[in-house]
Short mmCIF file of C-alpha atoms in Angstrom, two decimals:
data_model
loop_
_atom_site.label_atom_id
_atom_site.label_comp_id
_atom_site.label_asym_id
_atom_site.label_seq_id
_atom_site.Cartn_x
_atom_site.Cartn_y
_atom_site.Cartn_z
CA MET A 1427 69.25 184.42 16.96
CA SER A 1428 66.03 185.39 18.30
CA VAL A 1429 64.87 189.23 18.01
CA ILE A 1430 62.45 191.51 19.73
CA ALA A 1431 60.06 192.49 16.99
CA SER A 1432 59.03 195.89 18.26
CA SER A 1433 58.97 199.55 17.55
CA LEU A 1434 59.48 202.77 19.38
CA LYS A 1435 57.69 205.82 18.02
CA VAL A 1436 59.61 208.82 19.45
CA ALA A 1437 58.75 212.33 19.30
CA LEU A 1438 61.98 214.98 19.48
CA VAL A 1439 61.31 218.65 20.58
CA GLN A 1440 63.03 221.55 19.27
CA SER A 1441 62.15 224.84 21.23
CA ASP A 1442 63.01 228.32 21.96
CA ILE A 1443 64.02 228.28 25.66
CA HIS A 1444 62.88 231.69 27.33
CA TRP A 1445 65.42 232.36 29.92
CA CYS A 1446 64.58 231.53 33.48
CA HIS A 1447 60.80 231.72 32.28
CA VAL A 1448 59.28 228.26 33.58
CA THR A 1449 55.71 229.35 33.02
CA GLN A 1450 56.52 230.46 29.70
CA ASN A 1451 58.67 227.63 28.35
CA LEU A 1452 55.97 225.02 29.79
CA VAL A 1453 53.20 226.84 27.88
CA ASN A 1454 55.11 227.07 24.94
CA LEU A 1455 55.78 223.28 24.92
CA ASP A 1456 52.19 222.37 25.79
CA ALA A 1457 51.25 224.31 22.48
CA LEU A 1458 53.99 222.44 20.51
CA LEU A 1459 52.63 218.95 21.72
CA THR A 1460 49.35 219.17 19.83
CA LEU A 1461 50.22 215.65 18.13
CA ASP A 1462 47.86 213.97 16.06
CA GLU A 1463 49.13 210.20 16.82
CA SER A 1464 50.27 208.24 19.75
CA ILE A 1465 53.66 208.10 20.92
CA ASP A 1466 55.71 205.98 23.10
CA LEU A 1467 58.46 208.61 24.20
CA LEU A 1468 58.69 212.42 24.39
CA VAL A 1469 62.09 213.73 24.16
CA LEU A 1470 62.85 217.51 25.46
CA PRO A 1471 66.10 219.53 25.45
CA GLU A 1472 68.46 219.97 28.21
CA THR A 1473 67.07 222.44 30.84
CA PHE A 1474 64.08 222.68 28.65
CA ALA A 1475 62.13 225.01 31.36
CA THR A 1476 64.76 227.30 32.40
CA GLY A 1477 67.62 227.42 30.06
CA PHE A 1478 71.22 226.64 30.82
CA ALA A 1479 71.50 229.17 33.65
CA ILE A 1480 73.32 227.46 35.78
CA ASN A 1481 74.72 230.13 38.03
CA LEU A 1482 71.06 231.58 38.85
CA ASP A 1483 68.52 230.60 41.51
CA VAL A 1484 66.50 228.59 39.12
CA ALA A 1485 66.77 225.04 40.54
CA GLU A 1486 63.75 223.34 41.70
CA PRO A 1487 63.44 220.66 44.59
CA GLU A 1488 63.21 217.05 43.94
CA GLU A 1489 59.87 216.21 42.40
CA GLY A 1490 59.15 220.13 41.89
CA PRO A 1491 56.96 221.98 39.44
CA ILE A 1492 58.93 221.15 36.30
CA PHE A 1493 59.01 217.52 37.35
CA THR A 1494 55.27 217.50 37.95
CA TRP A 1495 54.66 218.94 34.33
CA MET A 1496 56.52 215.95 33.07
CA LYS A 1497 54.10 213.74 34.96
CA CYS A 1498 51.06 215.40 34.13
CA THR A 1499 52.24 215.36 30.05
CA ALA A 1500 53.38 212.05 30.45
CA ALA A 1501 49.72 210.86 31.99
CA ARG A 1502 48.14 213.01 29.06
CA LEU A 1503 50.35 211.49 26.37
CA ASN A 1504 50.24 208.08 27.72
CA ALA A 1505 54.14 208.12 26.99
CA VAL A 1506 57.39 208.57 28.83
CA VAL A 1507 58.38 212.02 28.83
CA ALA A 1508 62.41 212.68 29.19
CA GLY A 1509 64.48 215.80 29.28
CA SER A 1510 66.96 217.53 31.91
CA VAL A 1511 65.65 219.73 34.86
CA LEU A 1512 68.17 221.72 37.29
CA VAL A 1513 67.38 220.06 40.52
CA GLN A 1514 68.84 221.45 43.99
CA GLN A 1515 71.29 219.02 45.60
CA ALA A 1516 72.54 221.16 49.04
CA ASP A 1517 74.58 224.22 47.86
CA LYS A 1518 74.85 222.88 44.28
CA LYS A 1519 72.43 221.80 41.27
CA ALA A 1520 72.06 218.30 39.53
CA ASN A 1521 71.47 218.77 35.89
CA ARG A 1522 69.06 215.78 35.88
CA PHE A 1523 67.65 213.85 33.24
CA TYR A 1524 64.25 212.58 34.34
CA TRP A 1525 62.60 209.55 32.59
CA VAL A 1526 58.99 209.81 33.69
CA TRP A 1527 56.47 207.14 32.90
CA PRO A 1528 52.72 207.83 32.49
CA ASN A 1529 51.86 206.09 35.68
CA GLY A 1530 54.04 208.77 37.56
CA HIS A 1531 57.00 206.21 38.18
CA TYR A 1532 60.37 207.71 37.16
CA GLU A 1533 63.89 207.33 36.89
CA PHE A 1534 66.83 209.98 36.36
CA TYR A 1535 70.38 210.06 35.04
CA ASP A 1536 72.67 213.01 36.60
CA LYS A 1537 74.79 214.56 33.91
CA ARG A 1538 78.37 212.96 34.45
CA HIS A 1539 80.69 215.51 32.21
CA LEU A 1540 80.32 219.26 33.40
CA PHE A 1541 81.44 221.85 30.89
CA CYS A 1542 84.62 223.39 32.23
CA LEU A 1543 84.51 226.31 29.83
CA GLY A 1544 81.05 227.25 31.07
CA ASN A 1545 82.13 226.72 34.84
CA GLU A 1546 79.76 224.24 35.35
CA GLY A 1547 81.42 222.19 38.14
CA ALA A 1548 81.20 225.50 40.19
CA HIS A 1549 77.43 225.27 40.42
CA VAL A 1550 76.60 221.43 39.55
CA VAL A 1551 77.48 218.29 41.03
CA ALA A 1552 78.77 215.43 38.54
CA GLY A 1553 76.71 212.41 38.31
CA THR A 1554 78.27 209.18 39.76
CA GLN A 1555 76.35 206.47 37.59
CA ARG A 1556 76.00 205.38 34.16
CA LYS A 1557 72.29 204.60 33.61
CA ILE A 1558 70.10 202.43 31.08
CA PHE A 1559 66.36 202.81 30.91
CA THR A 1560 64.07 200.35 29.10
CA VAL A 1561 60.84 200.91 27.06
CA ASN A 1562 59.19 198.45 24.37
CA GLY A 1563 61.89 196.21 24.62
CA PHE A 1564 64.65 199.09 23.51
CA LYS A 1565 67.27 199.66 26.00
CA ILE A 1566 68.51 203.37 26.18
CA LEU A 1567 71.27 205.25 27.16
CA PRO A 1568 70.55 208.90 28.52
CA GLN A 1569 73.37 211.48 27.97
CA VAL A 1570 73.31 215.23 28.56
CA CYS A 1571 75.16 217.70 26.13
CA TYR A 1572 78.83 217.67 27.07
CA ASP A 1573 78.78 214.07 27.61
CA LEU A 1574 78.87 213.70 23.98
CA ARG A 1575 82.44 214.48 23.67
CA PHE A 1576 83.39 211.49 25.47
CA PRO A 1577 83.29 207.98 23.78
CA VAL A 1578 84.46 206.10 26.39
CA PHE A 1579 81.44 206.78 28.67
CA GLN A 1580 79.20 205.88 25.87
CA ARG A 1581 80.98 203.23 24.61
CA SER A 1582 78.25 200.45 24.28
CA LEU A 1583 79.18 196.98 26.23
CA ASN A 1584 76.21 195.62 23.97
CA ASP A 1585 73.98 196.94 26.64
CA TYR A 1586 71.76 199.29 24.94
CA ASP A 1587 69.95 199.99 21.54
CA VAL A 1588 69.45 203.62 21.57
CA MET A 1589 71.54 206.66 22.95
CA ILE A 1590 69.49 210.07 23.67
CA ASN A 1591 71.39 213.09 23.87
CA VAL A 1592 69.58 216.18 25.04
CA ALA A 1593 71.54 219.36 24.79
CA ASN A 1594 71.84 223.33 24.80
CA TRP A 1595 74.58 222.95 22.36
CA PRO A 1596 75.90 226.34 21.15
CA ALA A 1597 75.68 227.19 17.16
CA ALA A 1598 79.47 228.10 16.94
CA ARG A 1599 80.19 224.18 17.74
CA ARG A 1600 77.38 223.13 15.77
CA TYR A 1601 79.32 221.03 13.50
CA ALA A 1602 80.86 218.82 15.84
CA TRP A 1603 77.50 218.06 17.46
CA ASP A 1604 76.42 216.89 14.01
CA GLN A 1605 79.60 214.90 13.50
CA LEU A 1606 79.67 213.45 17.10
CA LEU A 1607 76.16 212.07 16.89
CA ILE A 1608 76.94 210.28 13.72
CA ALA A 1609 80.12 208.67 15.18
CA ARG A 1610 78.44 207.52 18.34
CA ALA A 1611 75.76 205.84 16.16
CA ILE A 1612 78.30 204.25 13.94
CA GLU A 1613 80.93 203.23 16.53
CA ASN A 1614 78.09 201.66 18.88
CA GLN A 1615 75.94 200.32 16.24
CA CYS A 1616 72.65 202.06 17.86
CA TYR A 1617 70.17 204.42 16.95
CA VAL A 1618 71.01 208.02 18.27
CA LEU A 1619 68.24 210.58 19.46
CA ALA A 1620 69.29 214.23 19.73
CA CYS A 1621 67.39 217.26 21.17
CA ASN A 1622 68.82 220.79 21.14
CA ARG A 1623 67.52 224.26 21.47
CA ILE A 1624 67.16 227.22 19.28
CA GLY A 1625 67.60 230.97 20.19
CA ASP A 1626 69.58 233.33 22.16
CA ASP A 1627 70.08 232.29 25.87
CA GLY A 1628 70.39 235.00 28.79
CA ASN A 1629 74.38 234.99 28.15
CA GLY A 1630 73.98 235.69 24.54
CA VAL A 1631 74.75 232.55 23.11
CA ALA A 1632 73.08 231.51 19.99
CA HIS A 1633 71.58 227.82 19.13
CA SER A 1634 70.61 226.74 16.01
CA GLY A 1635 69.19 223.41 16.68
CA GLY A 1636 70.24 220.18 15.22
CA THR A 1637 67.35 217.97 16.67
CA ALA A 1638 67.55 214.64 14.64
CA ALA A 1639 67.40 210.93 14.63
CA TYR A 1640 70.26 208.82 13.33
CA ASP A 1641 70.36 205.16 12.41
CA TYR A 1642 73.07 202.77 13.38
CA LEU A 1643 74.52 203.47 10.07
CA GLY A 1644 74.89 207.17 11.23
CA GLN A 1645 72.37 208.31 8.54
CA PRO A 1646 69.88 210.66 9.59
CA ILE A 1647 65.97 209.61 9.67
CA CYS A 1648 64.30 212.70 11.27
CA GLN A 1649 65.22 216.10 11.38
CA VAL A 1650 63.90 219.41 12.51
CA LYS A 1651 64.43 222.54 10.56
CA ASP A 1652 67.22 224.52 11.79
CA ASP A 1653 66.28 227.79 13.69
CA ASN A 1654 62.77 226.78 14.05
CA GLN A 1655 60.67 225.37 16.58
CA GLY A 1656 59.23 221.93 15.98
CA VAL A 1657 58.68 218.16 16.73
CA CYS A 1658 60.10 215.40 14.50
CA VAL A 1659 58.37 211.89 15.28
CA VAL A 1660 60.23 208.74 14.18
CA THR A 1661 59.68 205.13 14.62
CA LEU A 1662 62.75 202.74 15.44
CA LYS A 1663 62.65 199.24 14.67
CA HIS A 1664 64.17 196.93 16.97
CA ASP A 1665 64.34 193.82 14.58
CA LYS A 1666 66.29 195.99 11.95
CA LEU A 1667 68.83 197.08 14.53
CA ALA A 1668 69.20 193.48 15.72
CA GLN A 1669 69.37 191.87 11.99
CA PHE A 1670 72.18 194.76 11.26
CA ARG A 1671 74.31 193.72 14.38
CA GLU A 1672 73.96 189.97 13.23
CA ARG A 1673 75.11 190.78 9.87
CA PHE A 1674 77.75 193.15 10.92
CA PRO A 1675 79.09 191.92 14.67
CA ALA A 1676 81.69 194.67 15.10
CA HIS A 1677 81.16 194.51 18.61
CA LEU A 1678 82.47 191.04 18.91
CA ASP A 1679 86.01 192.67 18.15
CA ALA A 1680 85.73 195.53 20.93
CA ASP A 1681 88.25 196.14 23.49
CA ALA A 1682 87.51 194.91 26.54
CA PHE A 1683 87.74 197.71 29.56
CA THR A 1684 86.24 198.75 32.93
CA LEU A 1685 84.76 202.35 33.33
CA ASN A 1686 85.43 203.77 36.99
CA ILE A 1687 82.92 206.60 37.74
#
């Protein structure tokens, strides 16, 4: 079996998001992103520049100011920058996971599963496509927050190596966050990268973090301290993942299915 002997260095950001203050949030992120080493990929939390203010007038046009900051940051760091932004779509918004390359090229995934308890569907349009992005030979499945609870949508068809979930996941359900991330890594035999925020949002909902990287065994390999802003840098090894899958090829016994979205 041939393997891609490549690595992927990722920086995972855990930040306190100031409610609806775009400029303040971007200045805060710039202060956090004083990295002393080169990276390939930077991952930011869900709605990192506004908070989860889905019912307020905070959505930007496509390729708006927040997106422009992502482009500039990608060019400055010479790395892919990923994170979610509320983008205006007719009378609703998309919770859009942008994937921005240093050269300005970009792709995106719109959050598929909308949080009914938070009435997200009244303000946000659901995504209609499952996407796979690629960098340094790694195939990556982007997911946003509530998507984590729906394993069929995330089930690997032997088509990705890394799952990324960016979130505003409340502290009250933190145990579920930690356990589901571990489960997704084990059942899909993949690396899992998770970015969550800290602090209280404008609705008084507390967030404790849980930003971490997990290997294909579900073991944590990088974590940011709870209730603290910080950046965790981790290097993923493609050859180690491929060797594990070859030694323990559970995917060969997986049930065949078709996902209708």
